[in-house]
Amino acid sequence: MIEKISGIRGMNDLLPEELKLWSFVERKIISLFNSYGYEEIRTPILENTSLFQRGIGEVTDIVEKEMYSFTDNLNGNSYTLRPENTASVMRSNIEHHLTYNGPRKLWYFGPMFRHERPQQGRYRQFYQFGIEAIGYVGFEIEAEQLFMISKLWSLLGLSKSWKPKLYLNCLGTLEERSSFRKALIDFFSIYKDVLDKDSLSRLERNPLRILDSKNQKIKDLISEAPEINQFMGKESLKNFSNLCNLLEERSIPYELNSSLVRGLDYYNSTVFEWVTPFLGSQEAVCGGGRYDHLVEMLGGKPNGACGFAIGMERLVSLLKKANVLKVGSCLDLYIVHIGSFAKIKGLLFSELLRAVGISVKVDMTDASIKSQMKKAGLSTARFVAIFSKEYLDEDAVVIRPIHAPNSVKDEKIGFRTGQEKIKLNNVIKYLQSELSQKEISK
Ligand code: HAM
């Protein structure tokens, strides 16, 4: 027997059942993003490696250990599968002068790739929904983004106890950060013997990264370390407190976390993470913040920006745990038939239905009517139409609701009651009127 080829660890197939749940979530997110004036952008999944080295920062976990990079045999260039999309969107923004006529609000959805140790909620290919607002300075846009995320949890049906919790920090301006950096080097240098290998290597190159450590000994040390707010000037403090005030005005709970530095180096000023206790150790569902210097670092004109990304796998997992996912019926009609004449009639009639926007699946088998009906029952269709010579001779078909509104399940036949004989020339009108009723969940 020929050996089977399996998928790559940490890279998941998304099967139709799962994708029905994803589509429900995707539709809600996209309509929310659109309602705030964000426009979609799509960039390639492959970029020059230098984009991420420069954008995300050389001394970060992502760039040091997690990138899928390879050298192109033809031209010797190094390419990388995008580990995130902010750098790519900024590259595209510079290349296409997207902010030439003023600020732009952009959103994206797609796969990202990080060579991490796979576990529940942490994958090597995972999907992000993200937002980048380019050309915006000030706390107002940050507040609007946080309002939007908070609204998303409600739109998805999460009750108060299930909503992710918002953690906020301010990293200050570049100058403030540089004083903070120096203070951290001074502080941690005293405890070199306590620092682990990773932290030691970061001490001089990127001491802020030490604050990200998961090592309990280092965490204890961090609680004694200097905090960024000791180095923040008037302007930074005022902006941050304005943002906090707006959150309070909208009754959005938050907690300040001075060791929240995020795993990417492009941030300054406000950074945030939405965290849930329901997903084990992979607790961040969404993360983002302001990154005013990234455009400049990538060769563009200085332009303030801020954004965030939501991890789809983690979000869907949370929604499943909270039991709030509803899958609407995706198919309007399933056509079954008795005999080949009826099958062809059904096939031709389905074209007329699709032409007016009714979605139809025709059973293409020659199986018994019982087995076709069983398949119709297992489908997501709201109605089944039975094409048989007996009724076609009267120019009619029989239509039964399956997952239709207000239909009652008949336990004996496993179907819903309420079958009707409908004349062929009335079928479209009948279905259109029935389908216009409120979409129900299965
Ligand atoms: P990030 O915090 O690296 O930020 O990722 C955002 C979200 O993606 C995380 O909160 C998490 O839900 C999800 N995520 C990250 N890594 C994995 C993984 N290995 N498996 C599953 N889910 C994962 C960024 O990527 C920034 N680009 C966000 C941003 C946009 N900042 C400004 N604009």
Coordinates of C-alpha atoms and ligand atoms in Angstrom, one line a residue:
M1 CA 0.0 0.0 0.0
I2 CA 1.2 3.5 -0.8
E3 CA 2.1 5.5 2.3
K4 CA -0.3 8.3 3.3
I5 CA 0.9 11.9 3.3
S6 CA -0.3 13.8 6.3
G7 CA -0.6 17.5 7.0
I8 CA 2.1 19.5 8.7
R9 CA 1.9 19.7 12.6
G10 CA 0.4 22.9 13.8
M11 CA -1.2 23.6 10.4
N12 CA -4.8 22.7 10.5
D13 CA -7.4 21.7 7.9
L14 CA -10.5 23.8 8.3
L15 CA -13.4 21.4 7.5
P16 CA -16.9 22.4 6.3
E17 CA -18.6 21.9 9.7
E18 CA -16.0 24.2 11.4
L19 CA -16.1 26.7 8.6
K20 CA -19.8 27.2 9.0
L21 CA -19.0 28.5 12.5
W22 CA -16.2 30.6 11.2
S23 CA -18.5 32.1 8.5
F24 CA -20.9 33.2 11.2
V25 CA -18.1 35.0 13.1
E26 CA -16.4 36.4 9.9
R27 CA -19.7 38.0 8.8
K28 CA -20.2 39.7 12.2
I29 CA -16.6 41.0 12.3
I30 CA -16.5 42.2 8.7
S31 CA -19.8 44.1 9.1
L32 CA -18.5 45.6 12.3
F33 CA -15.3 46.8 10.7
N34 CA -17.2 48.2 7.8
S35 CA -19.5 50.1 10.1
Y36 CA -16.5 52.0 11.5
G37 CA -15.3 52.9 8.0
Y38 CA -12.5 50.4 7.6
E39 CA -11.7 49.1 4.1
E40 CA -10.4 45.6 3.2
I41 CA -6.8 45.1 2.1
R42 CA -5.0 41.9 1.0
T43 CA -1.3 41.5 0.8
P44 CA 0.8 38.5 -0.2
I45 CA 1.6 35.8 2.4
L46 CA 5.2 35.9 1.3
E47 CA 7.4 39.0 1.8
N48 CA 11.1 39.9 1.8
T49 CA 12.6 38.6 5.1
S50 CA 14.1 42.1 5.8
L51 CA 10.6 43.5 6.1
F52 CA 9.9 41.5 9.3
Q53 CA 13.5 41.8 10.6
R54 CA 13.3 45.6 10.4
G55 CA 9.6 45.9 11.2
I56 CA 9.1 43.5 14.1
G57 CA 12.6 43.8 15.5
E58 CA 15.7 41.6 15.3
V59 CA 15.6 40.8 19.1
T60 CA 12.1 39.4 19.3
D61 CA 10.9 35.8 19.6
I62 CA 9.2 36.0 16.3
V63 CA 12.3 37.1 14.3
E64 CA 14.8 35.1 16.3
K65 CA 13.0 31.8 16.4
E66 CA 9.6 31.7 14.7
M67 CA 9.9 32.7 11.1
Y68 CA 9.5 30.4 8.1
S69 CA 12.2 31.8 5.9
F70 CA 13.8 30.4 2.8
T71 CA 16.2 31.4 0.1
D72 CA 14.8 31.6 -3.4
N73 CA 17.0 29.3 -5.6
L74 CA 16.5 31.5 -8.6
N75 CA 17.6 34.9 -7.3
G76 CA 19.1 34.2 -3.9
N77 CA 16.6 36.4 -2.1
S78 CA 15.4 35.5 1.4
Y79 CA 11.6 35.3 1.7
T80 CA 9.4 34.8 4.7
L81 CA 5.9 33.6 5.3
R82 CA 4.3 36.5 7.1
P83 CA 4.2 35.9 10.9
E84 CA 1.9 38.9 11.2
N85 CA 0.4 41.5 8.8
T86 CA 1.1 44.9 10.3
A87 CA 4.5 45.2 8.6
S88 CA 3.1 44.0 5.3
V89 CA 0.2 46.5 5.4
M90 CA 2.7 49.3 6.1
R91 CA 4.9 48.1 3.3
S92 CA 1.9 48.2 0.9
N93 CA 0.9 51.6 2.3
I94 CA 4.3 53.1 1.5
E95 CA 4.5 51.4 -1.9
H96 CA 1.0 52.5 -3.1
H97 CA 0.9 55.9 -1.3
L98 CA -2.3 54.8 0.4
T99 CA -2.3 57.8 2.8
Y100 CA -1.6 60.4 0.0
N101 CA -5.0 61.9 0.4
G102 CA -5.3 61.6 4.2
P103 CA -5.6 58.9 6.8
R104 CA -6.8 55.4 5.9
K105 CA -8.6 52.7 7.9
L106 CA -7.8 49.2 6.7
W107 CA -8.8 45.7 7.7
Y108 CA -7.5 42.3 6.7
F109 CA -8.2 38.6 7.3
G110 CA -5.9 35.8 6.5
P111 CA -3.3 33.2 7.6
M112 CA -0.1 34.0 9.5
F113 CA 2.8 31.6 10.1
R114 CA 4.9 31.2 13.2
H115 CA 7.2 28.3 14.0
E116 CA 6.0 27.9 17.5
R117 CA 5.6 24.7 19.6
P118 CA 2.1 23.7 18.6
Q119 CA -0.5 23.2 21.4
Q120 CA -4.2 24.0 21.9
G121 CA -4.7 27.6 20.8
R122 CA -1.1 27.9 19.4
Y123 CA -0.6 26.9 15.8
R124 CA 2.0 27.3 13.1
Q125 CA -0.6 28.5 10.7
F126 CA -3.3 30.5 12.3
Y127 CA -5.8 33.2 11.1
Q128 CA -6.0 36.8 12.1
F129 CA -8.6 39.5 11.6
G130 CA -6.7 42.8 11.9
I131 CA -7.2 46.5 11.7
E132 CA -4.6 49.2 10.9
A133 CA -5.6 52.9 11.1
I134 CA -2.8 54.9 9.4
G135 CA -2.2 58.6 9.6
Y136 CA -4.1 59.0 12.9
V137 CA -2.5 60.5 16.0
G138 CA -4.1 61.0 19.4
F139 CA -6.0 58.8 21.8
E140 CA -9.4 59.1 20.0
I141 CA -8.6 56.5 17.4
E142 CA -7.3 54.1 20.0
A143 CA -10.5 54.6 22.0
E144 CA -12.6 54.0 18.9
Q145 CA -10.7 50.7 18.3
L146 CA -11.2 49.6 21.8
F147 CA -14.9 50.5 21.7
M148 CA -15.1 48.4 18.5
I149 CA -13.5 45.3 20.0
S150 CA -15.7 45.6 23.1
K151 CA -18.8 45.9 20.9
L152 CA -17.6 42.7 19.0
W153 CA -17.8 40.6 22.2
S154 CA -21.4 41.6 22.7
L155 CA -22.3 41.2 19.0
L156 CA -21.0 37.7 19.1
G157 CA -23.2 37.0 22.1
L158 CA -20.7 36.8 24.9
S159 CA -22.2 37.6 28.2
K160 CA -20.3 39.6 30.8
S161 CA -18.6 36.7 32.5
W162 CA -17.3 35.4 29.1
K163 CA -16.0 38.6 27.7
P164 CA -12.2 38.9 27.4
K165 CA -10.7 41.3 29.8
L166 CA -8.8 44.3 28.6
Y167 CA -5.2 44.9 29.8
L168 CA -3.6 48.3 29.0
N169 CA -0.2 49.8 29.2
C170 CA 1.6 52.9 27.9
L171 CA 5.1 52.5 26.5
G172 CA 5.6 56.3 26.2
T173 CA 7.5 58.1 23.5
L174 CA 10.8 56.9 22.0
E175 CA 12.8 59.3 24.3
E176 CA 10.8 58.1 27.4
R177 CA 11.3 54.5 26.4
S178 CA 15.0 55.1 26.0
S179 CA 15.3 56.4 29.6
F180 CA 13.2 53.4 30.8
R181 CA 15.5 51.0 28.8
K182 CA 18.5 52.4 30.5
A183 CA 16.9 52.1 33.9
L184 CA 16.0 48.4 33.2
I185 CA 19.6 47.6 32.1
D186 CA 20.8 49.1 35.4
F187 CA 18.3 47.2 37.4
F188 CA 18.6 43.8 35.8
S189 CA 22.4 44.0 35.6
I190 CA 22.4 43.8 39.4
Y191 CA 20.6 40.5 39.2
K192 CA 22.6 38.8 36.4
D193 CA 22.9 35.6 38.4
V194 CA 19.1 35.3 38.6
L195 CA 18.5 35.9 34.9
D196 CA 18.0 32.9 32.6
K197 CA 19.8 32.5 29.3
D198 CA 17.1 34.3 27.2
S199 CA 16.9 37.3 29.6
L200 CA 20.7 37.6 29.8
S201 CA 21.0 37.7 26.0
R202 CA 18.3 40.4 26.0
L203 CA 19.8 42.5 28.7
E204 CA 21.8 44.8 26.5
R205 CA 20.1 44.2 23.2
N206 CA 16.4 44.6 24.2
P207 CA 15.8 44.7 27.9
L208 CA 12.1 45.5 27.5
R209 CA 11.7 41.9 26.2
I210 CA 12.7 40.6 29.7
L211 CA 9.4 42.0 30.9
D212 CA 7.7 39.4 28.7
S213 CA 9.4 36.5 30.4
K214 CA 7.2 33.6 31.5
N215 CA 9.9 32.3 34.0
Q216 CA 8.5 32.7 37.5
K217 CA 11.8 33.7 39.0
I218 CA 12.1 36.5 36.5
K219 CA 8.5 37.5 37.0
D220 CA 9.3 38.0 40.7
L221 CA 12.2 40.1 39.8
I222 CA 10.1 42.2 37.3
S223 CA 7.7 43.1 40.1
E224 CA 10.6 45.0 41.7
A225 CA 11.8 46.5 38.4
P226 CA 11.3 50.2 37.4
E227 CA 8.0 50.9 35.7
I228 CA 7.5 52.9 32.5
N229 CA 5.2 55.4 34.1
Q230 CA 8.0 56.7 36.2
F231 CA 9.6 57.9 32.9
M232 CA 6.6 59.2 31.2
G233 CA 6.3 63.0 30.5
K234 CA 3.2 65.2 30.9
E235 CA 2.0 64.7 27.3
S236 CA 2.1 60.9 27.4
L237 CA 0.4 60.8 30.8
K238 CA -2.3 63.1 29.6
N239 CA -3.0 61.1 26.5
F240 CA -3.2 57.9 28.3
S241 CA -5.5 59.2 31.0
N242 CA -7.7 60.7 28.3
L243 CA -8.0 57.2 26.8
C244 CA -8.8 55.7 30.2
N245 CA -11.5 58.3 30.8
L246 CA -13.2 57.5 27.5
L247 CA -13.2 53.8 28.3
E248 CA -14.8 54.6 31.7
E249 CA -17.3 56.8 30.0
R250 CA -18.3 53.8 27.8
S251 CA -18.2 51.5 30.9
I252 CA -15.5 49.3 29.4
P253 CA -13.6 47.6 32.2
Y254 CA -9.8 47.6 31.9
E255 CA -6.8 46.9 34.1
L256 CA -3.4 48.6 33.8
N257 CA -0.5 46.2 33.4
S258 CA 2.9 47.8 33.5
S259 CA 4.7 44.7 32.3
L260 CA 2.6 44.5 29.1
V261 CA 5.2 45.2 26.4
R262 CA 3.8 43.0 23.5
G263 CA 6.0 40.6 21.5
L264 CA 6.7 43.0 18.6
D265 CA 9.1 46.0 18.8
Y266 CA 7.2 48.5 16.7
Y267 CA 4.9 49.7 19.5
N268 CA 5.1 53.0 21.3
S269 CA 2.6 54.8 23.6
T270 CA -0.6 52.7 24.1
V271 CA -0.5 48.9 23.9
F272 CA -3.3 46.5 24.9
E273 CA -4.3 42.9 25.0
W274 CA -7.7 41.2 25.5
V275 CA -7.3 38.1 27.5
T276 CA -9.6 35.3 28.6
P277 CA -9.1 32.7 31.4
F278 CA -11.1 30.1 29.4
L279 CA -8.4 29.1 26.9
G280 CA -5.8 27.6 29.2
S281 CA -2.3 29.0 28.7
Q282 CA -3.0 30.6 25.3
E283 CA -5.1 33.4 26.7
A284 CA -4.7 36.4 24.5
V285 CA -7.5 36.7 22.0
C286 CA -6.6 40.1 20.6
G287 CA -3.6 42.4 20.9
G288 CA -2.5 45.7 19.5
G289 CA -1.5 49.3 20.1
R290 CA 0.0 52.4 18.6
Y291 CA 3.1 52.2 16.4
D292 CA 3.9 55.7 15.2
H293 CA 7.4 54.9 13.9
L294 CA 6.9 51.8 11.8
V295 CA 6.2 53.6 8.5
E296 CA 9.3 55.6 8.9
M297 CA 11.4 52.6 9.9
L298 CA 10.2 50.9 6.6
G299 CA 11.3 53.9 4.5
G300 CA 8.1 55.9 4.4
K301 CA 7.3 59.4 5.6
P302 CA 6.6 59.6 9.4
N303 CA 2.9 58.7 10.0
G304 CA 1.2 57.8 13.2
A305 CA -0.8 54.6 13.3
C306 CA -2.5 52.1 15.5
G307 CA -4.2 48.8 15.2
F308 CA -4.8 45.3 16.5
A309 CA -5.3 41.7 15.5
I310 CA -7.7 39.0 16.7
G311 CA -6.7 35.3 16.6
M312 CA -9.6 33.5 14.9
E313 CA -8.9 30.0 16.3
R314 CA -8.8 31.3 19.8
L315 CA -11.9 33.5 19.3
V316 CA -13.9 30.6 17.8
S317 CA -12.7 28.3 20.7
L318 CA -13.9 30.8 23.2
L319 CA -17.3 31.2 21.5
K320 CA -17.7 27.4 21.4
K321 CA -17.0 27.2 25.1
A322 CA -19.5 29.9 25.8
N323 CA -22.0 28.1 23.6
V324 CA -23.0 31.1 21.7
L325 CA -22.3 30.1 18.1
K326 CA -25.3 29.9 15.9
V327 CA -25.1 28.4 12.5
G328 CA -27.8 29.7 10.2
S329 CA -29.2 27.5 7.5
C330 CA -27.0 27.9 4.4
L331 CA -29.0 26.0 1.9
D332 CA -32.6 27.0 0.9
L333 CA -33.7 23.8 -0.8
Y334 CA -32.7 20.2 -1.3
I335 CA -34.3 18.4 -4.3
V336 CA -35.0 14.6 -4.1
H337 CA -36.5 12.6 -6.9
I338 CA -38.2 9.3 -7.8
G339 CA -37.0 8.0 -11.1
S340 CA -34.7 9.4 -13.8
F341 CA -37.4 11.6 -15.5
A342 CA -38.0 13.4 -12.2
K343 CA -34.3 13.8 -11.6
I344 CA -33.8 15.6 -14.9
K345 CA -36.8 17.8 -14.2
G346 CA -35.4 18.6 -10.7
L347 CA -32.0 19.4 -12.3
L348 CA -33.5 21.8 -14.8
F349 CA -35.9 23.4 -12.3
S350 CA -33.0 24.1 -9.9
E351 CA -31.5 26.4 -12.5
L352 CA -34.6 28.6 -12.4
L353 CA -34.5 28.7 -8.6
R354 CA -30.9 29.7 -8.5
A355 CA -31.6 32.4 -11.1
V356 CA -33.8 34.2 -8.5
G357 CA -31.3 33.7 -5.7
I358 CA -32.6 30.5 -4.1
S359 CA -29.8 28.2 -3.2
V360 CA -30.4 24.5 -4.1
K361 CA -28.7 21.2 -3.9
V362 CA -30.0 18.5 -6.2
D363 CA -29.5 14.9 -5.1
M364 CA -27.4 13.4 -7.9
T365 CA -27.6 9.8 -6.8
D366 CA -30.1 7.1 -7.9
A367 CA -30.6 6.1 -4.3
S368 CA -34.0 5.2 -2.8
I369 CA -36.2 8.1 -1.9
K370 CA -35.8 7.1 1.8
S371 CA -32.1 7.4 1.7
Q372 CA -32.3 10.7 -0.3
M373 CA -34.7 12.1 2.3
K374 CA -32.3 11.1 5.0
K375 CA -29.5 13.0 3.3
A376 CA -31.8 16.0 2.9
G377 CA -32.5 15.8 6.6
L378 CA -28.9 15.9 7.5
S379 CA -28.2 18.8 5.2
T380 CA -28.6 22.4 6.3
A381 CA -31.5 23.0 3.8
R382 CA -34.5 24.7 5.1
F383 CA -36.9 22.9 2.7
V384 CA -36.9 19.6 0.7
A385 CA -38.8 19.3 -2.6
I386 CA -39.9 15.9 -3.8
F387 CA -39.9 15.5 -7.6
S388 CA -42.0 12.5 -8.7
K389 CA -43.7 11.6 -11.9
E390 CA -47.0 11.3 -10.0
Y391 CA -47.0 15.0 -9.1
L392 CA -45.1 16.3 -12.1
D393 CA -48.0 14.9 -14.3
E394 CA -50.1 17.5 -12.4
D395 CA -47.3 20.1 -12.9
A396 CA -46.7 20.1 -9.1
V397 CA -44.1 19.0 -6.5
V398 CA -44.3 18.3 -2.8
I399 CA -42.4 20.7 -0.5
R400 CA -41.6 20.0 3.1
P401 CA -39.9 22.2 5.7
I402 CA -36.8 20.7 7.3
H403 CA -35.0 23.4 9.2
A404 CA -37.6 26.1 8.4
P405 CA -39.1 28.6 10.8
N406 CA -42.0 27.5 13.0
S407 CA -41.8 23.9 11.8
V408 CA -42.3 21.2 14.4
K409 CA -40.1 18.2 14.3
D410 CA -42.0 14.9 13.8
E411 CA -39.9 12.5 15.9
K412 CA -41.3 9.4 14.1
I413 CA -40.2 10.4 10.6
G414 CA -37.3 12.6 11.8
F415 CA -38.6 15.4 9.6
R416 CA -40.7 18.4 10.3
T417 CA -44.4 18.4 9.5
G418 CA -46.2 20.7 7.2
Q419 CA -45.8 19.1 3.7
E420 CA -47.6 20.9 0.8
K421 CA -48.3 20.2 -2.8
I422 CA -47.3 23.3 -4.8
K423 CA -47.8 23.9 -8.5
L424 CA -44.5 24.3 -10.4
N425 CA -45.3 27.9 -11.4
N426 CA -46.0 28.8 -7.8
V427 CA -42.8 27.2 -6.3
I428 CA -40.7 30.4 -6.6
K429 CA -43.3 32.6 -5.0
Y430 CA -44.0 30.0 -2.3
L431 CA -40.3 29.6 -1.4
Q432 CA -39.5 33.3 -1.5
S433 CA -42.3 34.1 0.9
E434 CA -41.3 31.3 3.3
L435 CA -37.6 32.1 3.1
S436 CA -38.2 35.8 3.8
Q437 CA -39.1 34.8 7.4
K438 CA -36.4 35.5 10.0
E439 CA -33.3 33.2 9.6
I440 CA -33.4 30.6 12.3
S441 CA -30.7 28.5 13.8
K442 CA -30.6 24.8 13.2
Ligands
HAM1 P1 0.0 39.4 18.2 O1 -0.3 39.7 19.6 O2 1.3 38.7 17.8 O3 -0.1 40.8 17.4 O4 -1.2 38.5 17.6 C1 -2.5 38.9 17.7 C2 -3.4 37.7 18.1 O5 -3.1 36.6 17.1 C3 -3.0 37.1 19.4 O6 -3.7 37.8 20.4 C4 -3.6 35.7 19.3 O7 -5.0 35.6 19.5 C5 -3.3 35.3 17.8 N1 -2.1 34.5 17.7 C6 -0.8 34.9 17.8 N2 0.0 33.8 17.6 C7 -0.8 32.7 17.5 C8 -0.5 31.3 17.2 N3 0.7 30.8 17.1 N4 -1.6 30.5 17.1 C9 -2.9 31.0 17.2 N5 -3.2 32.3 17.4 C10 -2.1 33.2 17.5 C11 0.1 40.9 16.1 O8 0.2 40.0 15.3 C12 0.1 42.4 15.6 N6 0.3 42.4 14.2 C13 -1.3 43.0 16.0 C14 -1.3 44.5 15.6 C15 -2.0 45.0 14.5 N7 -0.8 45.5 16.2 C16 -1.0 46.6 15.5 N8 -1.8 46.3 14.5

